């Protein structure tokens, strides 16, 4: 249940094990976090352990299926371009960790060779990670679904709300379906199936403001770009000892960035010059629908410090929400012998779903 990236990843893992799969989704088209995100398949910076392992595996699955499913990889790799000495210390510590083994520090000049749009002024150092890739989610998720249908015989039913599960029966607004095994992937809707069980985990929701930015002149970004602020949010960096000093420096100089949970990510579309830029983080059980212009302004302030994009314009704005938990990056619950509830409880579903799904389906089969 659920045709977001988590549900589709489970469908793929199941057909690869020879199972016959039906996916049901209440919406007429993908409309949740999976099409509102950056499409940034992030490895470097993920929490050590299962999350990092699943991110590496998911990146490989994306790379393998993209050409088969007609999904274009817009760019590969990540440049974390930093301005503060404290941020440089975090990067130095990071390259000494297991996760940093294939990453390296770059001088500002080297960084600008990789990403010519990086602003030289104030750029202190940069990290290069070769691991990441970027897809345009609003196209990639529908293409993935279409490929699962045509190449793997997955039966995707849209406009169908799941009402209840009692294996083998799945009651829906389109009648009863039968299934040996049910995997429930509801995204950040905690009030549908297994609401009481999900409530026991104390999840909340996170709302993020996002923008599409059009450069005035043709340009290629070359890699995903992040700045100092990502180093106090992504768990793979923020647990490192020098990150505490960086957080204090940001608290002192730009507390508003922490207040709104802002960290800069900029990625580019495969087929035009536009950039997807974000984001902010506001937590609530029911996030409000109203975006804040001042929050977008803070995100753009950092964008303009990091990238040189003269006369750029914002051509689209949207809000996305995802499930969030303090104590885990994913919730895998087992309400019955042949039922699993899988909710990615961090902003990492595009990066980890294929790895999570392989683990869940392997355990079930
Ligand atoms: C703005 C933003 C930026 C992000 N950036 C990144 C990023 O760069 N990299 C990254 O890895 N992750 C990122 N994420 C996180 C990632 O997008 C999510 O973790 C992931 O999309 C969650 O996928 P999902 O399939 O669980 O949820 P969804 O995409 O929300 O899909 C859930 C589906 O379940 C369906 N559904 C729910 N209940 C029912 C029911 N009862 N019956 C039928 N259907 C039902 C819904 O209709 C929906 O289609 C970001 C998220 C946001 C919001």
CSV table of C-alpha atoms and ligand atoms in Angstrom, one decimal:
chain,number,residue,atom,x,y,z
A,1,UNK,CA,0.0,0.0,0.0
A,2,UNK,CA,1.4,3.4,-1.1
A,3,UNK,CA,2.9,4.3,-4.4
A,4,UNK,CA,5.5,6.7,-3.1
A,5,UNK,CA,9.1,5.8,-3.4
A,6,UNK,CA,8.9,3.5,-0.3
A,7,UNK,CA,5.9,1.5,-1.7
A,8,UNK,CA,7.4,1.3,-5.2
A,9,UNK,CA,10.8,0.1,-3.8
A,10,UNK,CA,9.0,-2.7,-2.0
A,11,UNK,CA,7.2,-3.6,-5.2
A,12,UNK,CA,10.6,-3.9,-7.0
A,13,UNK,CA,12.2,-5.9,-4.2
A,14,UNK,CA,9.2,-8.3,-4.2
A,15,UNK,CA,9.1,-8.8,-8.0
A,16,UNK,CA,12.8,-9.5,-8.0
A,17,UNK,CA,12.1,-12.3,-5.6
A,18,UNK,CA,9.5,-13.7,-8.1
A,19,UNK,CA,6.4,-12.5,-6.2
A,20,UNK,CA,3.3,-11.2,-7.9
A,21,UNK,CA,2.7,-7.6,-6.7
A,22,UNK,CA,-0.3,-5.2,-6.6
A,23,UNK,CA,0.2,-1.6,-5.4
A,24,UNK,CA,-2.8,0.5,-4.3
A,25,UNK,CA,-2.7,4.2,-3.7
A,26,UNK,CA,-5.5,6.6,-2.9
A,27,UNK,CA,-4.2,9.4,-5.1
A,28,UNK,CA,-4.7,9.7,-8.8
A,29,UNK,CA,-1.0,10.4,-9.3
A,30,UNK,CA,2.0,10.6,-7.0
A,31,UNK,CA,1.6,13.7,-4.9
A,32,UNK,CA,3.4,13.1,-1.6
A,33,UNK,CA,7.0,13.6,-0.3
A,34,UNK,CA,8.4,11.4,-3.1
A,35,UNK,CA,7.7,13.9,-5.8
A,36,UNK,CA,8.2,17.0,-3.7
A,37,UNK,CA,11.8,16.2,-2.6
A,38,UNK,CA,15.2,17.1,-4.2
A,39,UNK,CA,15.6,13.7,-5.8
A,40,UNK,CA,19.0,13.9,-4.1
A,41,UNK,CA,20.2,10.3,-3.5
A,42,UNK,CA,22.5,11.1,-0.6
A,43,UNK,CA,25.1,8.7,0.7
A,44,UNK,CA,27.7,10.9,2.3
A,45,UNK,CA,26.4,12.4,5.6
A,46,UNK,CA,23.9,9.6,6.3
A,47,UNK,CA,23.9,8.2,9.8
A,48,UNK,CA,26.5,5.5,10.2
A,49,UNK,CA,25.3,1.9,10.2
A,50,UNK,CA,22.1,0.6,8.5
A,51,UNK,CA,21.1,4.0,7.0
A,52,UNK,CA,24.5,4.5,5.3
A,53,UNK,CA,24.5,0.9,4.1
A,54,UNK,CA,21.0,1.2,2.7
A,55,UNK,CA,21.9,4.5,1.1
A,56,UNK,CA,24.8,2.9,-0.8
A,57,UNK,CA,22.6,0.1,-1.9
A,58,UNK,CA,19.8,2.4,-3.0
A,59,UNK,CA,22.2,4.5,-5.0
A,60,UNK,CA,23.3,1.4,-6.8
A,61,UNK,CA,19.7,0.4,-7.5
A,62,UNK,CA,18.8,3.9,-8.8
A,63,UNK,CA,21.9,3.8,-11.1
A,64,UNK,CA,21.0,0.4,-12.4
A,65,UNK,CA,17.3,1.0,-13.1
A,66,UNK,CA,17.5,4.6,-14.3
A,67,UNK,CA,18.5,3.7,-17.9
A,68,UNK,CA,16.0,0.9,-18.0
A,69,UNK,CA,13.1,3.0,-16.8
A,70,UNK,CA,14.1,6.0,-18.9
A,71,UNK,CA,15.1,8.1,-15.9
A,72,UNK,CA,17.8,10.6,-16.5
A,73,UNK,CA,20.5,11.0,-13.8
A,74,UNK,CA,21.0,14.8,-13.8
A,75,UNK,CA,24.4,14.8,-12.1
A,76,UNK,CA,26.6,12.8,-9.8
A,77,UNK,CA,28.5,13.6,-6.7
A,78,UNK,CA,28.3,16.2,-4.0
A,79,UNK,CA,30.3,19.4,-3.2
A,80,UNK,CA,29.9,20.7,0.4
A,81,UNK,CA,31.3,24.3,0.0
A,82,UNK,CA,32.0,25.9,3.4
A,83,UNK,CA,32.9,29.4,4.6
A,84,UNK,CA,33.6,29.0,8.3
A,85,UNK,CA,36.8,27.5,9.9
A,86,UNK,CA,34.6,25.4,12.2
A,87,UNK,CA,32.9,23.9,9.1
A,88,UNK,CA,36.3,23.1,7.6
A,89,UNK,CA,37.2,21.3,10.8
A,90,UNK,CA,34.0,19.1,10.5
A,91,UNK,CA,35.0,18.2,6.9
A,92,UNK,CA,38.5,17.3,8.0
A,93,UNK,CA,37.1,15.1,10.7
A,94,UNK,CA,34.7,13.5,8.3
A,95,UNK,CA,37.3,12.4,5.7
A,96,UNK,CA,39.0,10.5,8.6
A,97,UNK,CA,35.8,8.3,9.2
A,98,UNK,CA,34.8,5.1,7.4
A,99,UNK,CA,32.1,7.0,5.5
A,100,UNK,CA,34.6,9.6,4.4
A,101,UNK,CA,37.1,7.1,3.0
A,102,UNK,CA,36.3,7.8,-0.7
A,103,UNK,CA,35.7,11.5,-0.2
A,104,UNK,CA,38.3,14.2,-0.2
A,105,UNK,CA,38.9,17.8,0.7
A,106,UNK,CA,39.3,20.3,-2.1
A,107,UNK,CA,40.8,23.8,-2.3
A,108,UNK,CA,38.4,26.6,-3.4
A,109,UNK,CA,40.0,26.5,-6.9
A,110,UNK,CA,39.5,22.8,-7.2
A,111,UNK,CA,35.9,23.1,-6.0
A,112,UNK,CA,35.2,25.7,-8.6
A,113,UNK,CA,36.6,23.4,-11.3
A,114,UNK,CA,33.9,20.9,-10.3
A,115,UNK,CA,31.1,23.5,-9.8
A,116,UNK,CA,32.0,26.6,-11.9
A,117,UNK,CA,29.1,28.6,-10.4
A,118,UNK,CA,30.6,28.4,-6.9
A,119,UNK,CA,31.3,32.0,-5.6
A,120,UNK,CA,35.0,32.4,-4.9
A,121,UNK,CA,34.4,35.2,-2.4
A,122,UNK,CA,34.4,33.6,1.1
A,123,UNK,CA,34.8,30.1,0.0
A,124,UNK,CA,37.2,28.4,2.4
A,125,UNK,CA,37.2,24.7,1.5
A,126,UNK,CA,35.0,22.0,0.1
A,127,UNK,CA,34.4,18.3,0.4
A,128,UNK,CA,34.0,16.2,-2.7
A,129,UNK,CA,31.9,13.0,-2.4
A,130,UNK,CA,31.6,10.8,-5.5
A,131,UNK,CA,28.7,8.8,-4.2
A,132,UNK,CA,25.6,10.8,-4.8
A,133,UNK,CA,23.3,11.0,-7.8
A,134,UNK,CA,20.3,13.2,-8.6
A,135,UNK,CA,17.0,12.5,-10.4
A,136,UNK,CA,14.1,14.8,-11.1
A,137,UNK,CA,11.6,13.2,-8.7
A,138,UNK,CA,8.5,14.6,-10.2
A,139,UNK,CA,9.3,12.7,-13.4
A,140,UNK,CA,11.4,9.8,-12.0
A,141,UNK,CA,8.7,8.5,-9.6
A,142,UNK,CA,6.0,8.2,-12.3
A,143,UNK,CA,8.6,6.7,-14.7
A,144,UNK,CA,9.6,4.1,-12.0
A,145,UNK,CA,5.9,3.2,-11.5
A,146,UNK,CA,5.3,2.9,-15.3
A,147,UNK,CA,8.4,0.6,-15.6
A,148,UNK,CA,7.3,-1.6,-12.7
A,149,UNK,CA,4.0,-2.0,-14.5
A,150,UNK,CA,5.3,-2.6,-18.0
A,151,UNK,CA,8.6,-4.4,-17.4
A,152,UNK,CA,7.7,-6.3,-14.2
A,153,UNK,CA,3.9,-6.8,-14.4
A,154,UNK,CA,3.2,-4.9,-11.2
A,155,UNK,CA,-0.5,-4.1,-11.0
A,156,UNK,CA,-0.8,-0.5,-9.8
A,157,UNK,CA,-4.3,0.7,-8.8
A,158,UNK,CA,-4.7,4.4,-8.2
A,159,UNK,CA,-7.6,6.2,-6.6
A,160,UNK,CA,-8.0,3.3,-4.2
A,161,UNK,CA,-8.0,3.9,-0.5
A,162,UNK,CA,-7.0,1.0,1.8
A,163,UNK,CA,-9.5,0.7,4.6
A,164,UNK,CA,-8.4,-2.3,6.6
A,165,UNK,CA,-6.1,-5.3,6.5
A,166,UNK,CA,-6.8,-8.8,7.8
A,167,UNK,CA,-4.5,-11.1,5.7
A,168,UNK,CA,-5.4,-12.4,3.2
A,169,UNK,CA,-8.2,-9.7,2.9
A,170,UNK,CA,-7.4,-6.1,2.1
A,171,UNK,CA,-10.6,-4.0,2.2
A,172,UNK,CA,-10.5,-1.0,0.0
A,173,UNK,CA,-12.8,1.6,-1.6
A,174,UNK,CA,-12.6,-0.6,-4.7
A,175,UNK,CA,-13.7,-3.7,-2.9
A,176,UNK,CA,-11.7,-6.6,-1.4
A,177,UNK,CA,-8.2,-7.7,-2.7
A,178,UNK,CA,-6.5,-10.8,-1.5
A,179,UNK,CA,-2.8,-10.9,-0.6
A,180,UNK,CA,-0.5,-13.4,1.2
A,181,UNK,CA,1.6,-10.5,2.5
A,182,UNK,CA,0.9,-6.8,2.9
A,183,UNK,CA,3.4,-4.0,3.2
A,184,UNK,CA,1.9,-0.7,4.3
A,185,UNK,CA,3.9,2.4,3.2
A,186,UNK,CA,1.7,5.4,4.0
A,187,UNK,CA,4.3,8.1,4.1
A,188,UNK,CA,3.4,10.7,6.8
A,189,UNK,CA,-0.2,9.7,7.0
A,190,UNK,CA,-0.4,8.3,10.5
A,191,UNK,CA,-4.2,8.3,10.8
A,192,UNK,CA,-5.1,5.5,8.3
A,193,UNK,CA,-4.2,1.8,8.6
A,194,UNK,CA,-2.7,0.8,12.0
A,195,UNK,CA,-3.1,4.3,13.4
A,196,UNK,CA,-3.0,3.2,17.0
A,197,UNK,CA,0.2,1.2,16.5
A,198,UNK,CA,1.9,4.1,14.6
A,199,UNK,CA,0.8,6.5,17.4
A,200,UNK,CA,2.7,4.4,19.9
A,201,UNK,CA,6.0,5.4,18.2
A,202,UNK,CA,5.4,9.1,18.8
A,203,UNK,CA,6.2,10.2,15.3
A,204,UNK,CA,5.7,13.8,14.2
A,205,UNK,CA,5.8,15.5,10.8
A,206,UNK,CA,8.2,17.9,9.3
A,207,UNK,CA,7.3,20.6,6.7
A,208,UNK,CA,9.9,21.9,4.3
A,209,UNK,CA,9.8,24.9,2.0
A,210,UNK,CA,11.3,24.4,-1.5
A,211,UNK,CA,11.8,26.4,-4.6
A,212,UNK,CA,12.7,26.1,-8.2
A,213,UNK,CA,15.2,28.7,-9.3
A,214,UNK,CA,15.9,29.7,-12.9
A,215,UNK,CA,19.3,31.1,-13.7
A,216,UNK,CA,19.3,34.0,-16.1
A,217,UNK,CA,21.9,32.4,-18.4
A,218,UNK,CA,22.5,28.8,-19.3
A,219,UNK,CA,24.7,27.0,-16.8
A,220,UNK,CA,25.4,23.4,-15.6
A,221,UNK,CA,25.9,22.9,-11.8
A,222,UNK,CA,27.9,19.7,-12.2
A,223,UNK,CA,27.1,18.2,-8.8
A,224,UNK,CA,24.8,18.7,-5.8
A,225,UNK,CA,25.9,21.6,-3.6
A,226,UNK,CA,25.5,22.0,0.1
A,227,UNK,CA,27.0,24.6,2.6
A,228,UNK,CA,28.0,24.9,6.3
A,229,UNK,CA,24.4,24.4,7.5
A,230,UNK,CA,24.1,20.8,6.3
A,231,UNK,CA,27.0,19.8,8.6
A,232,UNK,CA,24.9,20.4,11.7
A,233,UNK,CA,21.8,18.6,10.3
A,234,UNK,CA,23.0,15.5,8.5
A,235,UNK,CA,23.7,12.9,11.2
A,236,UNK,CA,26.9,11.6,9.5
A,237,UNK,CA,28.5,15.0,10.1
A,238,UNK,CA,26.6,16.4,13.1
A,239,UNK,CA,27.8,13.6,15.5
A,240,UNK,CA,31.4,14.5,14.8
A,241,UNK,CA,33.1,16.4,17.6
A,242,UNK,CA,33.9,19.6,15.7
A,243,UNK,CA,30.3,20.0,14.7
A,244,UNK,CA,29.5,21.3,18.2
A,245,UNK,CA,31.8,24.3,17.6
A,246,UNK,CA,30.2,24.9,14.2
A,247,UNK,CA,26.7,24.8,15.8
A,248,UNK,CA,27.8,27.4,18.4
A,249,UNK,CA,29.3,29.6,15.6
A,250,UNK,CA,26.0,29.5,13.7
A,251,UNK,CA,24.0,30.1,16.9
A,252,UNK,CA,26.1,33.2,17.5
A,253,UNK,CA,26.1,34.6,13.9
A,254,UNK,CA,22.9,33.4,12.3
A,255,UNK,CA,20.5,31.9,14.9
A,256,UNK,CA,17.6,32.4,12.5
A,257,UNK,CA,19.0,29.6,10.3
A,258,UNK,CA,18.8,27.2,13.2
A,259,UNK,CA,15.5,28.4,14.3
A,260,UNK,CA,14.0,27.5,10.9
A,261,UNK,CA,16.1,24.4,10.4
A,262,UNK,CA,17.6,25.8,7.2
A,263,UNK,CA,20.3,24.0,5.3
A,264,UNK,CA,21.2,24.7,1.7
A,265,UNK,CA,20.8,22.0,-0.9
A,266,UNK,CA,21.0,23.0,-4.6
A,267,UNK,CA,20.5,20.4,-7.4
A,268,UNK,CA,19.8,20.8,-11.1
A,269,UNK,CA,17.3,19.4,-13.5
A,270,UNK,CA,18.5,17.0,-16.2
A,271,UNK,CA,16.9,18.7,-19.2
A,272,UNK,CA,16.8,22.4,-18.4
A,273,UNK,CA,18.9,24.8,-16.3
A,274,UNK,CA,16.6,25.1,-13.4
A,275,UNK,CA,17.7,24.3,-9.8
A,276,UNK,CA,15.7,22.8,-7.0
A,277,UNK,CA,16.7,24.7,-3.9
A,278,UNK,CA,15.8,24.3,-0.2
A,279,UNK,CA,15.1,23.8,2.5
A,280,UNK,CA,13.7,24.6,6.0
A,281,UNK,CA,12.4,22.3,8.7
A,282,UNK,CA,9.3,23.0,10.9
A,283,UNK,CA,7.9,20.2,13.0
A,284,UNK,CA,4.2,19.8,13.9
A,285,UNK,CA,1.6,17.0,14.1
A,286,UNK,CA,-0.4,19.0,11.5
A,287,UNK,CA,1.9,21.4,9.7
A,288,UNK,CA,0.2,24.5,8.5
A,289,UNK,CA,-0.3,25.1,4.7
A,290,UNK,CA,1.2,28.6,4.6
A,291,UNK,CA,4.7,29.1,3.4
A,292,UNK,CA,6.8,32.0,4.8
A,293,UNK,CA,8.5,34.5,2.5
A,294,UNK,CA,11.1,35.4,5.1
A,295,UNK,CA,12.1,31.7,5.4
A,296,UNK,CA,12.5,31.4,1.6
A,297,UNK,CA,14.5,34.6,1.9
A,298,UNK,CA,16.9,33.0,4.3
A,299,UNK,CA,17.4,30.0,2.0
A,300,UNK,CA,18.0,32.3,-0.9
A,301,UNK,CA,20.5,34.4,1.1
A,302,UNK,CA,22.6,31.3,1.6
A,303,UNK,CA,22.2,30.3,-2.1
A,304,UNK,CA,23.5,33.7,-3.2
A,305,UNK,CA,26.4,33.5,-0.9
A,306,UNK,CA,27.4,30.1,-2.2
A,307,UNK,CA,26.5,30.3,-5.9
A,308,UNK,CA,26.9,33.1,-8.4
A,309,UNK,CA,23.6,33.2,-10.2
A,310,UNK,CA,23.2,36.8,-11.5
A,311,UNK,CA,19.5,37.8,-12.1
A,312,UNK,CA,18.2,34.4,-11.1
A,313,UNK,CA,14.5,34.1,-10.4
A,314,UNK,CA,12.3,31.9,-8.3
A,315,UNK,CA,9.7,30.3,-10.6
A,316,UNK,CA,8.0,27.8,-8.3
A,317,UNK,CA,7.5,27.3,-4.5
A,318,UNK,CA,6.0,24.4,-2.7
A,319,UNK,CA,5.8,22.7,0.7
A,320,UNK,CA,6.5,19.1,1.3
A,321,UNK,CA,6.1,17.1,4.5
A,322,UNK,CA,7.7,13.9,5.8
A,323,UNK,CA,7.5,11.6,8.8
A,324,UNK,CA,10.0,12.3,11.5
A,325,UNK,CA,11.2,10.6,14.7
A,326,UNK,CA,13.9,11.5,17.2
A,327,UNK,CA,15.1,7.9,17.8
A,328,UNK,CA,15.2,6.3,14.3
A,329,UNK,CA,15.6,7.0,10.6
A,330,UNK,CA,13.0,4.3,9.6
A,331,UNK,CA,10.2,2.6,11.4
A,332,UNK,CA,9.6,-1.1,10.4
A,333,UNK,CA,6.6,-2.4,12.4
A,334,UNK,CA,5.1,-5.9,12.5
A,335,UNK,CA,1.5,-5.7,13.3
A,336,UNK,CA,0.8,-9.3,12.1
A,337,UNK,CA,2.9,-12.3,10.9
A,338,UNK,CA,2.5,-11.3,7.2
A,339,UNK,CA,2.1,-7.5,7.5
A,340,UNK,CA,4.8,-4.8,7.8
A,341,UNK,CA,4.4,-1.1,8.2
A,342,UNK,CA,7.3,0.8,6.8
A,343,UNK,CA,7.7,4.6,7.4
A,344,UNK,CA,10.9,6.5,6.7
A,345,UNK,CA,11.1,8.8,9.7
A,346,UNK,CA,13.8,11.2,8.4
A,347,UNK,CA,14.3,13.1,5.2
A,348,UNK,CA,16.1,10.1,3.6
A,349,UNK,CA,13.4,8.1,1.7
A,350,UNK,CA,14.7,8.8,-1.8
A,351,UNK,CA,18.2,7.8,-0.6
A,352,UNK,CA,17.4,4.6,1.4
A,353,UNK,CA,14.1,3.1,0.2
A,354,UNK,CA,15.5,0.5,-2.1
A,355,UNK,CA,17.9,-0.7,0.6
A,356,UNK,CA,15.2,-0.8,3.2
A,357,UNK,CA,12.8,-2.6,0.9
A,358,UNK,CA,15.3,-5.3,0.1
A,359,UNK,CA,15.8,-5.9,3.9
A,360,UNK,CA,12.1,-6.0,4.6
A,361,UNK,CA,11.3,-8.3,1.7
A,362,UNK,CA,14.2,-10.6,2.5
A,363,UNK,CA,13.0,-11.1,6.0
A,364,UNK,CA,9.5,-11.8,4.8
A,365,UNK,CA,10.5,-14.4,2.2
B,1,LIG,C1,10.6,18.7,0.6
B,1,LIG,C2,11.3,17.4,0.8
B,1,LIG,C3,12.6,17.2,0.4
B,1,LIG,C4,13.2,15.9,0.6
B,1,LIG,N1,14.4,15.7,0.1
B,1,LIG,C5,14.9,14.5,0.1
B,1,LIG,C6,16.1,14.2,-0.5
B,1,LIG,O1,16.8,15.0,-1.1
B,1,LIG,N2,16.7,12.9,-0.4
B,1,LIG,C7,16.0,11.9,0.2
B,1,LIG,O2,16.5,10.8,0.3
B,1,LIG,N3,14.8,12.1,0.8
B,1,LIG,C8,14.3,13.4,0.8
B,1,LIG,N4,13.1,13.6,1.4
B,1,LIG,C9,12.4,12.5,2.1
B,1,LIG,C10,11.7,11.6,1.1
B,1,LIG,O3,11.0,12.4,0.1
B,1,LIG,C11,10.7,10.8,1.9
B,1,LIG,O4,11.3,10.1,2.9
B,1,LIG,C12,10.0,9.7,0.9
B,1,LIG,O5,9.5,10.3,-0.2
B,1,LIG,C13,8.9,9.0,1.7
B,1,LIG,O6,8.3,8.2,0.7
B,1,LIG,P1,6.9,7.4,1.0
B,1,LIG,O7,6.7,6.5,-0.1
B,1,LIG,O8,7.0,6.8,2.4
B,1,LIG,O9,5.8,8.6,1.2
B,1,LIG,P2,4.9,9.3,0.1
B,1,LIG,O10,5.7,9.8,-1.1
B,1,LIG,O11,4.2,10.4,0.8
B,1,LIG,O12,3.9,8.2,-0.4
B,1,LIG,C14,2.9,7.6,0.5
B,1,LIG,C15,1.8,7.2,-0.4
B,1,LIG,O13,0.9,6.4,0.4
B,1,LIG,C16,-0.4,6.7,-0.1
B,1,LIG,N5,-1.4,6.4,1.0
B,1,LIG,C17,-1.3,6.7,2.3
B,1,LIG,N6,-2.3,6.2,3.0
B,1,LIG,C18,-3.1,5.4,2.1
B,1,LIG,C19,-4.2,4.6,2.2
B,1,LIG,N7,-4.9,4.4,3.3
B,1,LIG,N8,-4.6,3.9,1.1
B,1,LIG,C20,-4.0,4.1,-0.1
B,1,LIG,N9,-2.9,4.9,-0.3
B,1,LIG,C21,-2.4,5.5,0.8
B,1,LIG,C22,-0.4,8.2,-0.4
B,1,LIG,O14,-1.4,8.5,-1.3
B,1,LIG,C23,1.0,8.3,-1.0
B,1,LIG,O15,1.0,8.3,-2.4
B,1,LIG,C24,12.5,14.9,1.2
B,1,LIG,C25,11.1,15.1,1.6
B,1,LIG,C26,10.5,16.3,1.4
B,1,LIG,C27,9.1,16.5,1.8
